[in-house]
Short mmCIF file of C-alpha atoms in Angstrom, two decimals:
data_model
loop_
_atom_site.label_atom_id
_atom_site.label_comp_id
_atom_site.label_asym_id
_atom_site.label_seq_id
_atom_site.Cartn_x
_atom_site.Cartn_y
_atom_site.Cartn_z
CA UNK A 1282 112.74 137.71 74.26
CA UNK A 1283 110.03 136.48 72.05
CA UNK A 1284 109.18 133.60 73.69
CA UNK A 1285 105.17 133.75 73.95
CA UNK A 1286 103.90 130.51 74.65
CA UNK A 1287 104.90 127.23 76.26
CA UNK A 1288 103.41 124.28 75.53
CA UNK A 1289 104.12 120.71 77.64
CA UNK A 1290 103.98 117.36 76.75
CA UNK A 1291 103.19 116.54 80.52
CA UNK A 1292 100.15 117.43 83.11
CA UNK A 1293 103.03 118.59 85.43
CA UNK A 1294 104.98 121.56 85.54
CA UNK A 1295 107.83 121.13 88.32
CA UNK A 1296 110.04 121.53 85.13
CA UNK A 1297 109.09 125.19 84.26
CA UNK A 1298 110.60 127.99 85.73
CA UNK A 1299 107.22 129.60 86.27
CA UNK A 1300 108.49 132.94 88.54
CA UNK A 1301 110.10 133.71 85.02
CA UNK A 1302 107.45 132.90 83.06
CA UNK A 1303 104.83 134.60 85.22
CA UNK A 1304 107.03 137.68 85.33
CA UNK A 1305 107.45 137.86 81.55
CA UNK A 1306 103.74 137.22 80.99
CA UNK A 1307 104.43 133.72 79.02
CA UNK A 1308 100.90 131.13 78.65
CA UNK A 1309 101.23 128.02 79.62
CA UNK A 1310 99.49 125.19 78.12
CA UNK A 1311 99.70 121.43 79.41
CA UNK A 1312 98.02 118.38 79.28
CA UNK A 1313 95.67 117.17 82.35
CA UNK A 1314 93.12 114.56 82.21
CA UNK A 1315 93.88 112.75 79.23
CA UNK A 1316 96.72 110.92 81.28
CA UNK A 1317 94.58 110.18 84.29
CA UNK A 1318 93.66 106.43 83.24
CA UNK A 1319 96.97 105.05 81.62
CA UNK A 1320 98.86 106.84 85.19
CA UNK A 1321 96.60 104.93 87.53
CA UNK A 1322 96.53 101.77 85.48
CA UNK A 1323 100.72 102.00 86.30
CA UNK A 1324 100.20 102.77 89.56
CA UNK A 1325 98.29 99.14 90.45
CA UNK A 1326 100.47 97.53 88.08
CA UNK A 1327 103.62 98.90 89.92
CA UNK A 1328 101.86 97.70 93.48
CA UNK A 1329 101.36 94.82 92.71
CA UNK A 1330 104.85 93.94 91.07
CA UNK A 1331 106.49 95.31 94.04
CA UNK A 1332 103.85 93.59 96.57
CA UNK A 1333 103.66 89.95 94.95
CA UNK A 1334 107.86 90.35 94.16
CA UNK A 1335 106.86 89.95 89.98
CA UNK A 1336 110.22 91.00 88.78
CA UNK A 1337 112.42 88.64 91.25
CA UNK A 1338 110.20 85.77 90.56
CA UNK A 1339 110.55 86.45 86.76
CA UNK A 1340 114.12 86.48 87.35
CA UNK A 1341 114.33 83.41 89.57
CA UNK A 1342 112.89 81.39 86.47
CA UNK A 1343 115.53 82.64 83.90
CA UNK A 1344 118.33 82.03 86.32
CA UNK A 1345 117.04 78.43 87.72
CA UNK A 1346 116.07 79.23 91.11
CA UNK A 1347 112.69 77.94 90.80
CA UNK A 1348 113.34 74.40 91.78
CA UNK A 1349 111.13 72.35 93.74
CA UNK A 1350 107.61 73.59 95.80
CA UNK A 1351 108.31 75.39 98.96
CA UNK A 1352 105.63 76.81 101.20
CA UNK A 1353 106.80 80.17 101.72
CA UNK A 1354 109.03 80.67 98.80
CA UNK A 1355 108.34 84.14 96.86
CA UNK A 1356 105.46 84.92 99.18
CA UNK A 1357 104.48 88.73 98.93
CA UNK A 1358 101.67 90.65 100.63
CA UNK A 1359 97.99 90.69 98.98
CA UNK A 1360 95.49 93.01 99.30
CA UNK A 1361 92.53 91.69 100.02
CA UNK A 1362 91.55 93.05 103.65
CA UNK A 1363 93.91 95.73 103.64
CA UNK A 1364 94.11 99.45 104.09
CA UNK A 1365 95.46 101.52 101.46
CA UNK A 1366 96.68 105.07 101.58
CA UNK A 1367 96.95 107.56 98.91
CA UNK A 1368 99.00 110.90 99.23
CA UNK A 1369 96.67 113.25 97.31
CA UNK A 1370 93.24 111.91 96.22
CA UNK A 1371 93.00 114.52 92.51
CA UNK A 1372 92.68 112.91 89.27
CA UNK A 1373 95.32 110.07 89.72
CA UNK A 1374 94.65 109.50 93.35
CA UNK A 1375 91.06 108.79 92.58
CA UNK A 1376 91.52 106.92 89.68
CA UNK A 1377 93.64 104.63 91.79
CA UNK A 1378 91.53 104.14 94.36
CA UNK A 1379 88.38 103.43 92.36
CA UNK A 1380 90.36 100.42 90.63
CA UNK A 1381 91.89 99.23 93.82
CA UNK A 1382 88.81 99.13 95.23
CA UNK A 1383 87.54 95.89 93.73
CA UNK A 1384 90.54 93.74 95.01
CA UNK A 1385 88.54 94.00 98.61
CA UNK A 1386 90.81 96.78 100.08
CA UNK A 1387 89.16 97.22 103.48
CA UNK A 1388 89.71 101.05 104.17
CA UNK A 1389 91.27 104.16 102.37
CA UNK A 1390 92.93 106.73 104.15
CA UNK A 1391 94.32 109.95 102.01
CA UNK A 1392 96.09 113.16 103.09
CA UNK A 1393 96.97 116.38 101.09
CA UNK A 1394 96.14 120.09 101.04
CA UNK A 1395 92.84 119.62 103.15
CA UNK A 1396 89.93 117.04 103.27
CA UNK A 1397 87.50 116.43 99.85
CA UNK A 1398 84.37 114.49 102.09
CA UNK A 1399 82.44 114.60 98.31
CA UNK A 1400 85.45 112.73 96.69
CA UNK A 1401 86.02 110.62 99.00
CA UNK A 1402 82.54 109.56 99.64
CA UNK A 1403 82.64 106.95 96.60
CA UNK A 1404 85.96 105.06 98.30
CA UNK A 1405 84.27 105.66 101.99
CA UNK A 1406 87.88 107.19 102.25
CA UNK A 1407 88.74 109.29 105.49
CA UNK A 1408 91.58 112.23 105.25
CA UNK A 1409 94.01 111.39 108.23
CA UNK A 1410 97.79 113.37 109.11
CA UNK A 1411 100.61 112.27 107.28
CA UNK A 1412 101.47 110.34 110.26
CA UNK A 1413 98.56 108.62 110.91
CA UNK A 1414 98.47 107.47 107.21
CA UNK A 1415 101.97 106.38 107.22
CA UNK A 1416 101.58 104.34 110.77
CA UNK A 1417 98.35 102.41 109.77
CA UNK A 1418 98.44 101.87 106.00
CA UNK A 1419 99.82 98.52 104.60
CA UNK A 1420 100.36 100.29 100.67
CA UNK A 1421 101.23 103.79 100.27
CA UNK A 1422 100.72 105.18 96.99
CA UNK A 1423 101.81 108.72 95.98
CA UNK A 1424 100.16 110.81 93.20
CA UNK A 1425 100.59 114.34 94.72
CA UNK A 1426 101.97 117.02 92.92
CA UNK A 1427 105.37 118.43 93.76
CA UNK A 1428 105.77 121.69 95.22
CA UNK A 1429 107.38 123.25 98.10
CA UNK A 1430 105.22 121.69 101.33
CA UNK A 1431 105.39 117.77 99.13
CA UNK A 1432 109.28 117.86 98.66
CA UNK A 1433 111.21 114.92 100.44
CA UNK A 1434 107.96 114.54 102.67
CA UNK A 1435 108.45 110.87 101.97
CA UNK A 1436 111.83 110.48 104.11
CA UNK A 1437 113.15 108.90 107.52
CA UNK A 1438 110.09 109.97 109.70
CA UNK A 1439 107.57 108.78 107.18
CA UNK A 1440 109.32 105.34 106.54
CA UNK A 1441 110.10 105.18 110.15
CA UNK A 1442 106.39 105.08 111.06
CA UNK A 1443 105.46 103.09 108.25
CA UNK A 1444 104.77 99.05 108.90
CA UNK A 1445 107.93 96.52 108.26
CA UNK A 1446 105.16 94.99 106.38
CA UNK A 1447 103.95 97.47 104.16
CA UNK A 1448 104.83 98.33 100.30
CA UNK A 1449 105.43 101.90 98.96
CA UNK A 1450 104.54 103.37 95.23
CA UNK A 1451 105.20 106.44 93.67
CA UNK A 1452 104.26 107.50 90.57
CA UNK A 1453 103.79 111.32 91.29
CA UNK A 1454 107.36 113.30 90.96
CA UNK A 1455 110.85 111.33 91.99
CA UNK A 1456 111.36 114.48 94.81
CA UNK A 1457 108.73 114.06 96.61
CA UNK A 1458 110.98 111.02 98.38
CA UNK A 1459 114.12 111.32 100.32
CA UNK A 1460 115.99 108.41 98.21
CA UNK A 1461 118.85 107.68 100.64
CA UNK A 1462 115.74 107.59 103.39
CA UNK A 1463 113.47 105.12 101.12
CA UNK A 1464 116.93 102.96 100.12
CA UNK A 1465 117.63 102.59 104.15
CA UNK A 1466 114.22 101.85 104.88
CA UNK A 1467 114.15 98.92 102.35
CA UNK A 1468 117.82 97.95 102.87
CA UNK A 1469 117.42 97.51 106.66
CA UNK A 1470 113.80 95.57 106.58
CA UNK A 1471 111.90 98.52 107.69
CA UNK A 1472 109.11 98.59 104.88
CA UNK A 1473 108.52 95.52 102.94
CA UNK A 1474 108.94 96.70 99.49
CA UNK A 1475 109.00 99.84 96.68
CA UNK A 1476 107.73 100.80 93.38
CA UNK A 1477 108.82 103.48 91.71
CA UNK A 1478 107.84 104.95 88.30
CA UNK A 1479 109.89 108.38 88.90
CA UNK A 1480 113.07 109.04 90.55
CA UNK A 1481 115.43 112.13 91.03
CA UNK A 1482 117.60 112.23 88.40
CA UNK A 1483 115.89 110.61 85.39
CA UNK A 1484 117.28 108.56 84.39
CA UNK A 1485 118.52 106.82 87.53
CA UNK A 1486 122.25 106.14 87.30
CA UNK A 1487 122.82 102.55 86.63
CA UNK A 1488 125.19 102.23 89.52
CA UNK A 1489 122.34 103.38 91.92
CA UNK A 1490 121.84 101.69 95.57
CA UNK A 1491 118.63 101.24 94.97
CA UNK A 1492 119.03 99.42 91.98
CA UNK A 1493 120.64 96.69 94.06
CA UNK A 1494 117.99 96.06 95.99
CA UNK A 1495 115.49 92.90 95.00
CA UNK A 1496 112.38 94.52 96.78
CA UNK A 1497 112.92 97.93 94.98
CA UNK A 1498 111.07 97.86 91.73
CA UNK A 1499 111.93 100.90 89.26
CA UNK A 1500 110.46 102.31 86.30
CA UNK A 1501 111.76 104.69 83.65
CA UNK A 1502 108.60 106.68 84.34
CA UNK A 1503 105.98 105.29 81.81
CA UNK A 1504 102.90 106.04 83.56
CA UNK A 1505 101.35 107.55 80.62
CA UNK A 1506 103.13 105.20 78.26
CA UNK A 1507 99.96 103.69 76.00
CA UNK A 1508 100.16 104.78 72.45
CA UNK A 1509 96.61 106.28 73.12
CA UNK A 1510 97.35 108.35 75.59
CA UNK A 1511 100.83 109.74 74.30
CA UNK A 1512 98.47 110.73 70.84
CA UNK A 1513 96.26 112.39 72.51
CA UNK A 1514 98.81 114.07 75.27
CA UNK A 1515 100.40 114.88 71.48
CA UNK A 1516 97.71 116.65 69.52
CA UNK A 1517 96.12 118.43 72.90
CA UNK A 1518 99.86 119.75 73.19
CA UNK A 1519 99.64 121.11 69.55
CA UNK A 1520 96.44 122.60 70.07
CA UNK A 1521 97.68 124.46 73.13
CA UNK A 1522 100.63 125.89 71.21
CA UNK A 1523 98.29 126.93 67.99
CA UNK A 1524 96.12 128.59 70.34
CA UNK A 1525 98.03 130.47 72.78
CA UNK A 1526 99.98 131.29 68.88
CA UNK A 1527 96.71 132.87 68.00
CA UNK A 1528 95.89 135.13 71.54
CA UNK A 1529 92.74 132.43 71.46
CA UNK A 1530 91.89 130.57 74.80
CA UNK A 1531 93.68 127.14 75.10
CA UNK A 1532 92.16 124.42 75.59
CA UNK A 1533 94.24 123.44 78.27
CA UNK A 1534 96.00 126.63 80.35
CA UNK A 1535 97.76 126.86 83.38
CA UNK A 1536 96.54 129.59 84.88
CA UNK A 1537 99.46 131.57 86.62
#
């Protein structure tokens, strides 16, 4: 009953019951922006581990596989040429994108709650369907938020349009993917490969399907994981609470 203030260690707020809090007049304060960088660093790092098959080839070194030269052996997709599509081009998306861009990705196509021509300008991206994005783009990364209209849009459809060559990421929220969709999709050869930095539950049960897989590639969601960034997530979280403590305006709110 005298709960006045909430203040999150996180830039998203899936977790909050926010009907309630609304209702019972409750601030919010959270921390965007100052997890933008160390987020879309993760991002490219999980693409390319899942794309160039990192973690299997590590593994093939500690177990003796790597034997002798072979042409095709632990070949992965590059991206150099290639068309990249992000699923919501805010903060992350766009930090993404702009450090992608340098590895000579060829095109950018995004989707999400309706075009940004200004934003996308700088990655000459063009905002396409869901469809269209999932048909012709050879990585998929996901940064959206999760609400109601992003939940499980990531499921048989999607990976059903997608190429058998192309590799999916998500670092956004673990429910924005149909799991038992994405495992099919990589179990049966229909997309070439996943990342995955969040997961629904978290943790991920160790006994997990798509732990089995060797072209699954999963995270114990660490996208903001730098000691820099988890300081300053820290003391703009403290600032929040004092504030909202004091009736003064926070530095970071989520306005309800």
């Amino acid at each position: 009953p005298n709960l006045k203030v909430i203040s999150t260690l996180s830039v998203g707020f899936d977790h909050l019951a926010l009907d309630e809090i609304k209702k019972r007049g409750i601030r919010v304060g959270y921390t965007p922006d100052v997890l933008t960088d160390a987020t879309a660093e993760l991002s490219v790092a999980l693409l390319l581990s899942a794309c160039r098959r990192l973690p299997e080839a590590a593994e093939q070194v500690k177990s003796g596989g790597w034997t002798t030269w072979k042409p095709l052996w632990m070949c992965g997709y590059g991206l150099s040429d290639s068309t990249v599509g992000i699923i919501g081009l805010g903060r992350i998306g766009q930090a993404v994108a702009r450090r992608l861009k340098p590895f000579g990705v060829r095109r950018f196509l995004y989707t999400g709650s309706g075009p940004k021509p200004e934003i996308a300008a700088e990655f000459g991206a063009e905002f396409v369907p869901l469809t269209r994005l999932a048909e012709e783009s050879d990585f998929v990364v996901v940064t959206c938020a999760l609400t109601p209209a992003t939940q499980e849009m990531c499921n048989k459809d999607f990976f059903g349009r997608m190429k058998k060559t192309s590799v999916f990421v998500n670092t956004s929220r673990g429910a924005v993917v149909n799991q038992e969709d994405l495992y099919d999709a990589l179990a049966h050869g229909q997309i070439a490969a996943a990342g995955l930095d969040v997961t629904t539950p978290e943790p991920l049960p160790t006994d997990h399907p798509l732990l089995s897989l060797k072209n699954c590639v999963i995270l114990p969601h660490i996208g903001s994981a730098t000691y820099a960034t988890r300081s300053t997530m820290a003391v703009l979280a403290a600032n929040n609470l004092l504030a909202g403590l004091r009736g003064e305006p926070m530095p970071h709110e989520l306005k309800l």
